[in-house]
CSV table of C-alpha atoms in Angstrom, one decimal:
chain,number,residue,atom,x,y,z
A,1,MET,CA,-6.5,24.3,15.1
A,2,SER,CA,-7.2,20.3,15.4
A,3,GLN,CA,-7.8,18.8,18.5
A,4,ASN,CA,-8.9,15.4,20.1
A,5,ALA,CA,-12.1,15.0,22.0
A,6,HIS,CA,-12.0,12.5,25.1
A,7,THR,CA,-15.0,11.1,26.5
A,8,LEU,CA,-14.4,8.7,29.4
A,9,HIS,CA,-17.2,7.0,31.4
A,10,LEU,CA,-16.2,5.9,34.8
A,11,PHE,CA,-18.1,3.5,37.4
A,12,PHE,CA,-16.7,3.2,40.7
A,13,ASP,CA,-18.5,0.5,43.5
A,14,ASP,CA,-18.8,3.0,46.2
A,15,SER,CA,-20.8,6.1,45.6
A,16,MET,CA,-18.4,8.4,47.8
A,17,GLN,CA,-15.4,7.6,45.5
A,18,THR,CA,-17.8,8.4,42.7
A,19,LYS,CA,-18.4,11.7,44.2
A,20,TYR,CA,-14.8,12.5,45.5
A,21,CYS,CA,-13.4,11.5,42.0
A,22,GLN,CA,-16.1,13.9,40.4
A,23,LEU,CA,-15.1,16.6,42.6
A,24,MET,CA,-11.1,16.0,41.7
A,25,PHE,CA,-11.6,16.5,38.4
A,26,HIS,CA,-13.8,19.3,38.6
A,27,HIS,CA,-10.9,21.0,40.4
A,28,LEU,CA,-8.7,19.6,38.0
A,29,CYS,CA,-10.6,21.3,35.1
A,30,THR,CA,-10.6,24.4,36.6
A,31,GLY,CA,-7.0,24.4,37.6
A,32,ASN,CA,-7.5,24.4,41.4
A,33,LEU,CA,-4.7,22.0,42.4
A,34,GLU,CA,-4.9,22.3,45.9
A,35,LYS,CA,-8.5,21.2,46.0
A,36,ALA,CA,-7.9,19.0,43.4
A,37,GLN,CA,-5.5,16.9,45.7
A,38,ARG,CA,-7.4,16.9,48.7
A,39,PHE,CA,-9.5,15.0,46.9
A,40,ALA,CA,-7.3,12.9,45.1
A,41,ASN,CA,-5.6,11.8,49.2
A,42,ASP,CA,-9.3,11.3,49.8
A,43,LEU,CA,-9.3,8.0,47.1
A,44,GLY,CA,-6.2,7.1,48.4
A,45,GLY,CA,-3.3,9.1,47.4
A,46,ILE,CA,-3.8,9.7,43.4
A,47,ASP,CA,-0.8,11.1,42.1
A,48,LEU,CA,-1.8,14.0,39.9
A,49,ALA,CA,0.9,14.3,37.5
A,50,ALA,CA,0.3,11.2,36.9
A,51,LEU,CA,-3.5,11.5,36.3
A,52,TRP,CA,-4.0,14.9,34.2
A,53,ASP,CA,-1.9,16.0,32.1
A,54,SER,CA,-2.1,20.0,32.3
A,55,GLN,CA,0.0,21.0,29.4
A,56,ASP,CA,-1.6,18.7,26.8
A,57,PHE,CA,-5.6,18.1,28.8
A,58,PHE,CA,-7.7,21.4,28.3
A,59,ASN,CA,-11.3,22.2,27.9
A,60,GLY,CA,-12.5,19.5,30.4
A,61,SER,CA,-16.0,19.2,32.1
A,62,VAL,CA,-16.9,16.3,34.5
A,63,GLN,CA,-21.0,15.4,35.5
A,64,ALA,CA,-22.2,12.6,37.3
A,65,LYS,CA,-24.3,10.4,35.4
A,66,ASP,CA,-26.6,7.8,36.5
A,67,ARG,CA,-24.7,5.6,38.3
A,68,GLY,CA,-21.3,6.9,37.3
A,69,LEU,CA,-19.1,10.4,36.0
A,70,GLN,CA,-18.6,11.5,32.3
A,71,LEU,CA,-15.4,13.2,31.9
A,72,LYS,CA,-15.1,15.3,28.6
A,73,PHE,CA,-12.0,16.9,27.5
A,74,GLU,CA,-9.8,17.9,24.9
A,75,SER,CA,-6.4,17.5,23.7
A,76,SER,CA,-3.5,17.9,21.2
A,77,THR,CA,-4.1,15.4,18.0
A,78,HIS,CA,-1.1,13.2,19.2
A,79,ALA,CA,-3.0,12.0,22.5
A,80,GLY,CA,-4.9,8.7,22.4
A,81,ILE,CA,-7.1,7.1,24.7
A,82,PRO,CA,-5.7,8.4,28.3
A,83,LEU,CA,-4.4,5.0,29.6
A,84,ARG,CA,-2.7,6.6,32.3
A,85,LEU,CA,-5.5,8.1,33.8
A,86,LEU,CA,-7.5,5.2,33.8
A,87,GLU,CA,-4.3,2.6,35.0
A,88,THR,CA,-4.3,5.5,38.0
A,89,LEU,CA,-8.0,5.5,38.6
A,90,PHE,CA,-8.3,1.8,38.7
A,91,ALA,CA,-5.5,1.6,41.1
A,92,HIS,CA,-7.6,3.2,43.3
A,93,GLY,CA,-11.3,1.9,43.2
A,94,LEU,CA,-12.3,2.2,39.7
A,95,ARG,CA,-14.3,-1.0,38.6
A,96,SER,CA,-15.3,-0.3,35.1
A,97,ALA,CA,-14.9,2.3,32.4
A,98,VAL,CA,-15.5,3.1,28.4
A,99,ALA,CA,-12.6,5.3,27.3
A,100,GLU,CA,-13.8,7.0,23.7
A,101,VAL,CA,-11.5,9.8,21.8
A,102,PHE,CA,-12.6,11.6,18.5
A,103,TYR,CA,-9.4,12.1,16.4
A,104,ASP,CA,-10.4,15.6,14.9
A,105,GLN,CA,-7.4,15.4,11.8
A,106,VAL,CA,-8.8,12.0,10.5
A,107,GLY,CA,-12.6,12.4,11.1
A,108,GLU,CA,-12.2,9.1,13.3
A,109,THR,CA,-13.4,7.6,17.2
A,110,GLU,CA,-11.4,4.7,18.8
A,111,ARG,CA,-13.0,3.0,21.4
A,112,MET,CA,-11.8,1.0,24.6
A,113,HIS,CA,-13.8,-1.0,27.4
A,114,PHE,CA,-12.0,-2.1,30.3
A,115,ASP,CA,-13.3,-3.8,33.6
A,116,LYS,CA,-11.6,-4.5,36.8
A,117,GLY,CA,-8.1,-2.9,35.4
A,118,LEU,CA,-8.4,-5.0,32.4
A,119,TRP,CA,-9.2,-4.3,28.5
A,120,VAL,CA,-11.9,-6.4,27.2
A,121,THR,CA,-14.0,-6.8,24.5
A,122,HIS,CA,-17.3,-4.6,23.9
A,123,ARG,CA,-19.3,-7.9,24.5
A,124,GLU,CA,-17.5,-9.0,27.4
A,125,PHE,CA,-17.6,-5.7,28.8
A,126,TYR,CA,-22.0,-5.5,28.5
A,127,GLU,CA,-22.1,-9.3,29.7
A,128,ARG,CA,-20.6,-8.3,33.1
A,129,ASN,CA,-22.0,-5.0,33.4
A,130,PRO,CA,-25.6,-5.2,31.3
A,131,ALA,CA,-27.2,-2.0,33.1
A,132,LEU,CA,-24.3,0.1,32.1
A,133,ARG,CA,-25.1,0.0,28.7
A,134,ALA,CA,-27.9,2.3,28.7
A,135,VAL,CA,-25.8,4.6,30.8
A,136,VAL,CA,-22.8,4.7,28.0
A,137,ASN,CA,-25.1,4.3,25.2
A,138,GLY,CA,-28.4,6.4,26.0
A,139,PRO,CA,-31.5,4.3,26.7
A,140,GLN,CA,-32.7,4.6,22.7
A,141,GLU,CA,-29.5,3.0,21.4
A,142,VAL,CA,-30.1,0.5,23.9
A,143,SER,CA,-33.6,-0.7,22.3
A,144,GLU,CA,-32.4,-0.3,18.7
A,145,ALA,CA,-29.3,-2.2,19.7
A,146,ALA,CA,-31.5,-5.0,20.9
A,147,ASP,CA,-33.1,-5.4,17.6
A,148,ARG,CA,-29.9,-5.7,15.8
A,149,SER,CA,-27.2,-8.3,16.5
A,150,ASP,CA,-24.7,-7.3,19.2
A,151,ASP,CA,-22.1,-5.4,17.0
A,152,PRO,CA,-19.9,-3.1,18.6
A,153,PRO,CA,-19.9,0.7,17.3
A,154,GLU,CA,-17.6,1.7,14.7
A,155,GLY,CA,-14.1,2.3,16.0
A,156,THR,CA,-14.3,0.2,18.7
A,157,ARG,CA,-10.8,-1.8,19.4
A,158,ASN,CA,-11.3,-5.6,21.0
A,159,PRO,CA,-8.7,-7.5,22.4
A,160,ARG,CA,-8.2,-11.3,21.3
A,161,SER,CA,-8.0,-12.0,25.5
A,162,PRO,CA,-8.6,-9.9,28.5
A,163,VAL,CA,-5.2,-7.8,28.6
A,164,PRO,CA,-4.2,-5.7,32.0
A,165,ILE,CA,-4.5,-2.2,31.3
A,166,ALA,CA,-1.0,-1.4,32.6
A,167,ARG,CA,0.7,-3.8,29.7
A,168,VAL,CA,-1.7,-2.2,27.0
A,169,ARG,CA,-0.2,1.4,28.3
A,170,GLU,CA,3.4,-0.3,28.1
A,171,GLN,CA,3.1,-1.4,25.0
A,172,GLN,CA,1.6,1.7,23.6
A,173,GLU,CA,4.2,3.5,24.9
A,174,GLU,CA,6.9,1.4,23.6
A,175,LYS,CA,5.2,2.0,20.1
A,176,GLU,CA,5.4,5.2,20.6
A,177,ARG,CA,9.2,5.6,21.7
A,178,GLU,CA,10.0,3.1,18.9
A,179,GLY,CA,8.6,5.4,16.5
A,180,ARG,CA,10.2,8.7,17.8
A,181,GLU,CA,13.4,6.6,17.5
A,182,ALA,CA,12.6,5.6,14.1
A,183,ALA,CA,11.9,9.1,13.2
A,184,GLU,CA,15.4,10.4,15.4
A,185,ALA,CA,17.2,7.7,13.5
A,186,VAL,CA,15.4,9.1,9.9
A,187,MET,CA,16.4,12.8,10.8
A,188,ASP,CA,20.2,12.2,12.0
A,189,LEU,CA,20.9,10.3,8.5
A,190,PHE,CA,19.6,13.0,6.9
A,191,LYS,CA,21.5,15.1,9.1
A,192,GLY,CA,24.7,13.1,8.3
A,193,MET,CA,24.3,13.1,4.6
A,194,ARG,CA,23.8,16.7,4.4
A,195,GLU,CA,26.8,17.3,6.6
A,196,SER,CA,28.7,14.7,4.3
A,197,GLY,CA,27.5,16.5,1.1
A,198,VAL,CA,25.0,13.5,0.0
A,199,SER,CA,21.9,14.7,-0.9
A,200,PRO,CA,19.0,12.9,1.2
A,201,VAL,CA,17.1,11.6,-1.9
A,202,LYS,CA,20.2,10.4,-3.5
A,203,GLY,CA,20.1,8.8,0.1
A,204,ILE,CA,16.7,7.1,-0.3
A,205,ILE,CA,17.7,6.3,-3.8
A,206,GLY,CA,20.6,4.4,-2.7
A,207,VAL,CA,19.3,2.4,0.2
A,208,LEU,CA,16.2,1.2,-1.7
A,209,LEU,CA,19.0,0.1,-4.8
A,210,LEU,CA,20.6,-1.9,-2.0
A,211,ARG,CA,17.3,-3.4,-0.6
A,212,ALA,CA,16.6,-4.5,-4.2
A,213,ALA,CA,20.3,-5.8,-4.6
A,214,PHE,CA,19.9,-7.6,-1.5
A,215,LYS,CA,16.3,-9.1,-2.5
A,216,GLY,CA,18.0,-10.4,-5.5
A,217,LEU,CA,20.8,-12.0,-3.9
A,218,LEU,CA,18.2,-13.4,-1.3
A,219,HIS,CA,16.4,-15.3,-4.2
A,220,ALA,CA,19.8,-16.4,-6.0
A,221,VAL,CA,20.6,-18.2,-2.3
A,222,LEU,CA,17.1,-19.8,-2.1
A,223,PHE,CA,17.3,-21.1,-5.5
A,224,THR,CA,20.9,-22.4,-5.0
A,225,VAL,CA,19.7,-24.0,-1.6
A,226,VAL,CA,16.3,-25.5,-3.5
A,227,THR,CA,17.7,-27.3,-6.4
A,228,VAL,CA,20.7,-28.2,-4.8
A,229,LEU,CA,18.6,-30.1,-2.2
A,230,LEU,CA,15.7,-31.3,-4.7
A,231,PHE,CA,18.0,-32.4,-7.8
A,232,LYS,CA,21.3,-34.3,-9.0
A,233,GLY,CA,24.1,-32.3,-10.1
A,234,PHE,CA,25.4,-30.4,-7.6
A,235,TRP,CA,28.2,-28.3,-9.1
A,236,LEU,CA,26.0,-27.7,-12.1
A,237,TRP,CA,23.6,-26.0,-9.4
A,238,MET,CA,26.1,-24.2,-7.5
A,239,SER,CA,27.5,-22.5,-10.5
A,240,LEU,CA,24.1,-21.3,-11.6
A,241,GLY,CA,23.7,-20.2,-8.1
A,242,LEU,CA,26.9,-18.3,-8.4
A,243,VAL,CA,26.1,-16.8,-11.4
A,244,LEU,CA,22.5,-15.7,-10.3
A,245,ALA,CA,24.1,-14.2,-7.1
A,246,VAL,CA,25.9,-11.9,-9.5
A,247,VAL,CA,22.9,-11.3,-12.4
A,248,LEU,CA,20.3,-11.2,-10.0
A,249,PRO,CA,21.1,-8.4,-7.5
A,250,LEU,CA,22.1,-6.1,-10.7
A,251,TYR,CA,18.8,-7.1,-12.7
A,252,TYR,CA,16.9,-6.3,-9.6
A,253,ALA,CA,18.9,-3.0,-9.0
A,254,ASN,CA,18.5,-2.0,-12.4
A,255,SER,CA,14.5,-2.6,-12.6
A,256,GLU,CA,14.4,-0.7,-9.4
A,257,ARG,CA,16.6,2.3,-10.7
A,258,GLU,CA,14.3,2.1,-13.9
A,259,SER,CA,10.7,2.5,-12.3
A,260,LEU,CA,12.4,5.2,-9.8
A,261,ARG,CA,13.2,6.9,-12.7
A,262,SER,CA,9.8,6.4,-14.1
B,1,MET,CA,19.6,-34.8,-2.8
B,2,LEU,CA,16.2,-35.5,-1.3
B,3,THR,CA,14.7,-36.7,-4.9
B,4,ARG,CA,16.1,-38.9,-7.7
B,5,ILE,CA,15.6,-36.3,-10.7
B,6,GLU,CA,18.3,-36.3,-12.3
B,7,TRP,CA,20.1,-32.5,-13.4
B,8,TRP,CA,18.1,-32.2,-17.0
B,9,GLY,CA,15.2,-32.7,-14.4
B,10,GLY,CA,16.2,-30.0,-12.9
B,11,VAL,CA,16.7,-27.6,-15.4
B,12,ILE,CA,13.3,-28.7,-17.0
B,13,PHE,CA,12.0,-27.8,-13.7
B,14,VAL,CA,13.2,-24.4,-13.5
B,15,LEU,CA,12.1,-23.5,-16.8
B,16,TRP,CA,8.5,-25.1,-16.1
B,17,ALA,CA,8.5,-22.7,-12.7
B,18,VAL,CA,9.7,-19.7,-14.7
B,19,LEU,CA,6.6,-20.7,-17.1
B,20,TYR,CA,4.2,-21.3,-13.8
B,21,GLY,CA,5.2,-18.2,-12.1
B,22,MET,CA,4.8,-15.9,-15.3
B,23,TYR,CA,1.4,-17.5,-15.8
B,24,LEU,CA,0.4,-17.2,-11.9
B,25,ARG,CA,1.6,-13.2,-12.1
B,26,SER,CA,-0.8,-12.8,-15.0
B,27,ALA,CA,-3.4,-13.9,-12.9
B,28,ASP,CA,-6.3,-12.0,-11.5
B,29,LYS,CA,-6.1,-12.7,-7.8
B,30,ASN,CA,-9.7,-11.2,-7.0
B,31,ALA,CA,-11.3,-12.8,-9.8
B,32,GLY,CA,-12.6,-15.8,-7.6
B,33,PHE,CA,-13.3,-19.3,-8.7
B,34,ASP,CA,-13.0,-19.5,-12.5
B,35,TRP,CA,-12.9,-22.9,-14.5
B,36,GLY,CA,-10.6,-21.3,-17.2
B,37,ARG,CA,-8.1,-20.7,-14.3
B,38,LEU,CA,-8.6,-23.9,-12.9
B,39,PHE,CA,-7.5,-25.6,-16.4
B,40,GLY,CA,-4.8,-23.4,-16.6
B,41,HIS,CA,-3.1,-24.3,-13.1
B,42,LEU,CA,-4.0,-27.9,-13.9
B,43,TYR,CA,-2.6,-27.4,-17.4
B,44,TYR,CA,0.8,-26.7,-15.7
B,45,LEU,CA,0.4,-28.9,-12.3
B,46,ALA,CA,0.0,-32.4,-14.3
B,47,PRO,CA,3.4,-32.3,-16.3
B,48,ALA,CA,5.1,-31.6,-13.4
B,49,VAL,CA,3.7,-34.6,-11.7
B,50,VAL,CA,3.8,-37.0,-14.5
B,51,LEU,CA,7.9,-35.5,-15.0
B,52,VAL,CA,9.0,-36.5,-10.9
B,53,GLY,CA,7.1,-39.9,-11.9
B,54,TYR,CA,9.5,-40.2,-14.3
B,55,PHE,CA,12.5,-40.4,-12.0
B,56,TYR,CA,10.9,-43.1,-9.7
B,57,PRO,CA,10.1,-47.0,-10.2
B,58,LEU,CA,6.9,-47.8,-10.3
B,59,ASP,CA,7.3,-50.9,-8.6
B,60,ARG,CA,3.2,-51.3,-7.9
B,61,PRO,CA,0.5,-52.2,-10.1
B,62,TRP,CA,-1.6,-49.1,-8.5
B,63,LEU,CA,1.2,-46.7,-9.1
B,64,ARG,CA,1.5,-47.9,-13.1
B,65,HIS,CA,-1.9,-47.5,-13.3
B,66,ALA,CA,-2.1,-44.3,-11.5
B,67,TYR,CA,0.9,-43.0,-13.7
B,68,LEU,CA,-0.9,-44.1,-16.9
B,69,GLY,CA,-3.9,-42.2,-15.9
B,70,LEU,CA,-1.9,-38.9,-15.0
B,71,VAL,CA,0.1,-39.1,-18.4
B,72,ALA,CA,-3.5,-39.3,-19.8
B,73,VAL,CA,-5.4,-36.4,-18.4
B,74,ALA,CA,-1.7,-34.3,-19.1
B,75,LEU,CA,-1.8,-35.3,-22.7
B,76,LEU,CA,-5.3,-34.3,-22.7
B,77,LEU,CA,-4.6,-30.7,-21.1
B,78,ALA,CA,-1.8,-30.2,-23.1
B,79,VAL,CA,-3.5,-30.8,-26.2
B,80,VAL,CA,-6.6,-28.6,-25.3
B,81,GLY,CA,-4.2,-26.2,-24.0
B,82,LEU,CA,-2.1,-26.1,-26.9
B,83,VAL,CA,-5.2,-25.9,-29.4
B,84,GLN,CA,-6.8,-22.9,-27.6
B,85,GLU,CA,-3.4,-21.3,-27.7
B,86,VAL,CA,-3.0,-21.5,-31.7
B,87,LEU,CA,-6.6,-20.4,-31.9
B,88,GLU,CA,-5.8,-17.2,-29.7
B,89,LEU,CA,-2.8,-16.4,-31.7
B,90,ARG,CA,-4.1,-16.8,-34.7
B,91,GLU,CA,-7.4,-14.5,-33.7
B,92,SER,CA,-4.5,-11.9,-32.5
B,93,ASP,CA,-2.9,-12.3,-35.9
B,94,GLY,CA,-5.7,-11.7,-37.7
B,95,LYS,CA,-6.6,-8.6,-35.7
B,96,ASP,CA,-3.5,-7.1,-36.5
B,97,LYS,CA,-4.1,-7.7,-40.2
B,98,ASP,CA,-7.3,-5.7,-39.8
B,99,LYS,CA,-5.3,-2.8,-38.8
B,100,GLU,CA,-3.9,-0.3,-41.3
B,101,GLU,CA,-0.6,-1.8,-41.0
B,102,GLU,CA,1.0,-2.5,-44.5
B,103,ASP,CA,4.2,-3.8,-43.2
B,104,ALA,CA,2.5,-6.4,-40.9
B,105,GLU,CA,4.1,-9.7,-41.1
B,106,GLU,CA,1.6,-12.5,-41.3
B,107,THR,CA,3.3,-15.2,-39.1
B,108,GLY,CA,3.6,-18.6,-40.7
B,109,PRO,CA,2.2,-21.8,-39.4
B,110,VAL,CA,5.8,-23.2,-39.3
B,111,MET,CA,6.7,-19.7,-36.9
B,112,LEU,CA,3.5,-20.3,-34.9
B,113,ALA,CA,4.6,-23.6,-34.3
B,114,VAL,CA,7.8,-23.1,-33.1
B,115,GLY,CA,7.1,-20.1,-30.9
B,116,VAL,CA,3.8,-22.5,-29.4
B,117,PHE,CA,6.4,-25.0,-28.8
B,118,LEU,CA,9.3,-22.9,-27.3
B,119,ALA,CA,6.8,-21.1,-25.2
B,120,ASN,CA,5.5,-24.5,-24.0
B,121,ALA,CA,8.4,-26.5,-24.1
B,122,PRO,CA,9.0,-27.9,-20.2
B,123,VAL,CA,5.5,-29.2,-20.1
B,124,LEU,CA,5.6,-30.7,-23.8
B,125,VAL,CA,8.8,-32.3,-22.9
B,126,ALA,CA,7.5,-33.5,-19.2
B,127,CYS,CA,4.3,-34.7,-21.4
B,128,GLY,CA,6.7,-36.8,-23.9
B,129,LEU,CA,8.8,-38.0,-21.0
B,130,GLY,CA,5.5,-39.5,-19.6
B,131,CYS,CA,4.4,-41.2,-22.6
B,132,TYR,CA,7.8,-42.6,-23.2
B,133,LYS,CA,7.8,-44.4,-20.0
B,134,ALA,CA,4.0,-44.9,-20.0
B,135,TRP,CA,4.1,-46.7,-23.7
B,136,PRO,CA,5.8,-50.3,-22.1
B,137,MET,CA,2.9,-50.4,-19.5
B,138,VAL,CA,0.6,-49.5,-22.4
B,139,GLN,CA,1.9,-52.6,-24.5
B,140,GLN,CA,1.4,-54.8,-21.3
B,141,LEU,CA,-2.1,-53.7,-20.9
B,142,LEU,CA,-2.7,-54.5,-24.5
B,143,GLN,CA,-1.1,-57.8,-24.8
B,144,ARG,CA,-3.4,-59.1,-21.8
C-alpha cells in the first residue's frame, strides 16, 4: 500500500523546548497520549489533536539532530505537508522548520522552508540560518552545494514573498474544500442523471456541446462589437452578427460532436 | 465608429482577418525566429496598414511620403509572395502528375491565376486601393 513519507527538521531557540518537544513526539509516536500531553503542557499547552492526527500519521520516530529535531512519520497518500502541526509548534516556541514529504504514488518530493512562522524561500531561509544548512542537508551536501550556484533542491516550493503559515494552511484547506465540493457536485450530477434516466456519458457530451455552442455565441458577440465599433455601416454588422449568432454555435457544436465521435 | 473605414473596407478587413488567422494557425509556434515566417507576417500586415491609410486624408507631406513607401513595400511583398505561391502550386501539380493518377487534371494557367487571386484577394485589393490613392502622389513627385 502506498503512503507518503514525511521528514520535519524542527529548530527551537531554547534547548529545553527542544527536549520537551522531542519527548512529546516520542510519546505521541508510541501512542502514550497521557505522557505526551504532559510535555505538551510544558510547551505552553499544545492541543495534541491539532498537532498529531493519530488516524492518519503512523510509523513515527523522532531524534535529536545537532541543534534541532528530526521528526519522521508516514501518512496516507492524500496528506501533504503538515501545516497545522507546524502552525501549532510555531505558536509555541518553534523558530524555524524545514518540511519535506515524499509522495509515494507519484515518486515526487515536496519541500517547504519556514522561519519565524513565515513560509520563506529556500535562499532566504539559509540567509537567515546559515548554520542550519549542514544540519538539514548534511555536511557533504553543503560542500557540494558551495561549488554550485544556490539552486534549491528539486521539489522545493518557494513563495514570491514571505507568507504567514496560517494563511498558507487556510489556502490549502480552501483548495481541498473546493476540490471536495467540485467532486461532490459532479457525483450529485451523475446521481441526478441516473435517477432521471439520463446516461452520465450523454450528460457530459451534452455539457461539452453546450460549451461549444456558448463559445460560438461569444465569438459572434465579439465580432459584432468589434466591427460595429471599428467600421461604418452599423446595420450591416448588426445583421451579420445576428446571422453569426445562429450559425457559429451550430457550427462549433457540430465540430465538437464530430470530434467526440472520432 | 472609432475609425473612418467604410463598410466595404470592413468587409475586406474581415476577409483579411480570416486569411491571416488561417496563416497564424498554420504557423509552428515553437519554431522560433524564421525569416520566411517574418516575410509571411509582413505579407499580411503591410497591406492591412495600406488599407487603413486609404480611408484617411494624408494632410502632411511626411504622411504622404510614408504612405508611398508603405505601398511600395506592400506591393513588393505581394509580388514576391504571389510568385512564390504560384511556383509552389506548379511544383505540387508536377508531383501529382508523377503519381500514377491517370485522371489527374492538370491545373490550367487561368484556373491557377483565379485560384491564387481568390486566395489572396484581400491582400491584392488592399494593394490595389493603395496604388489608386498613391498614384496622384507619384504624379506630383514626377512633375517636380
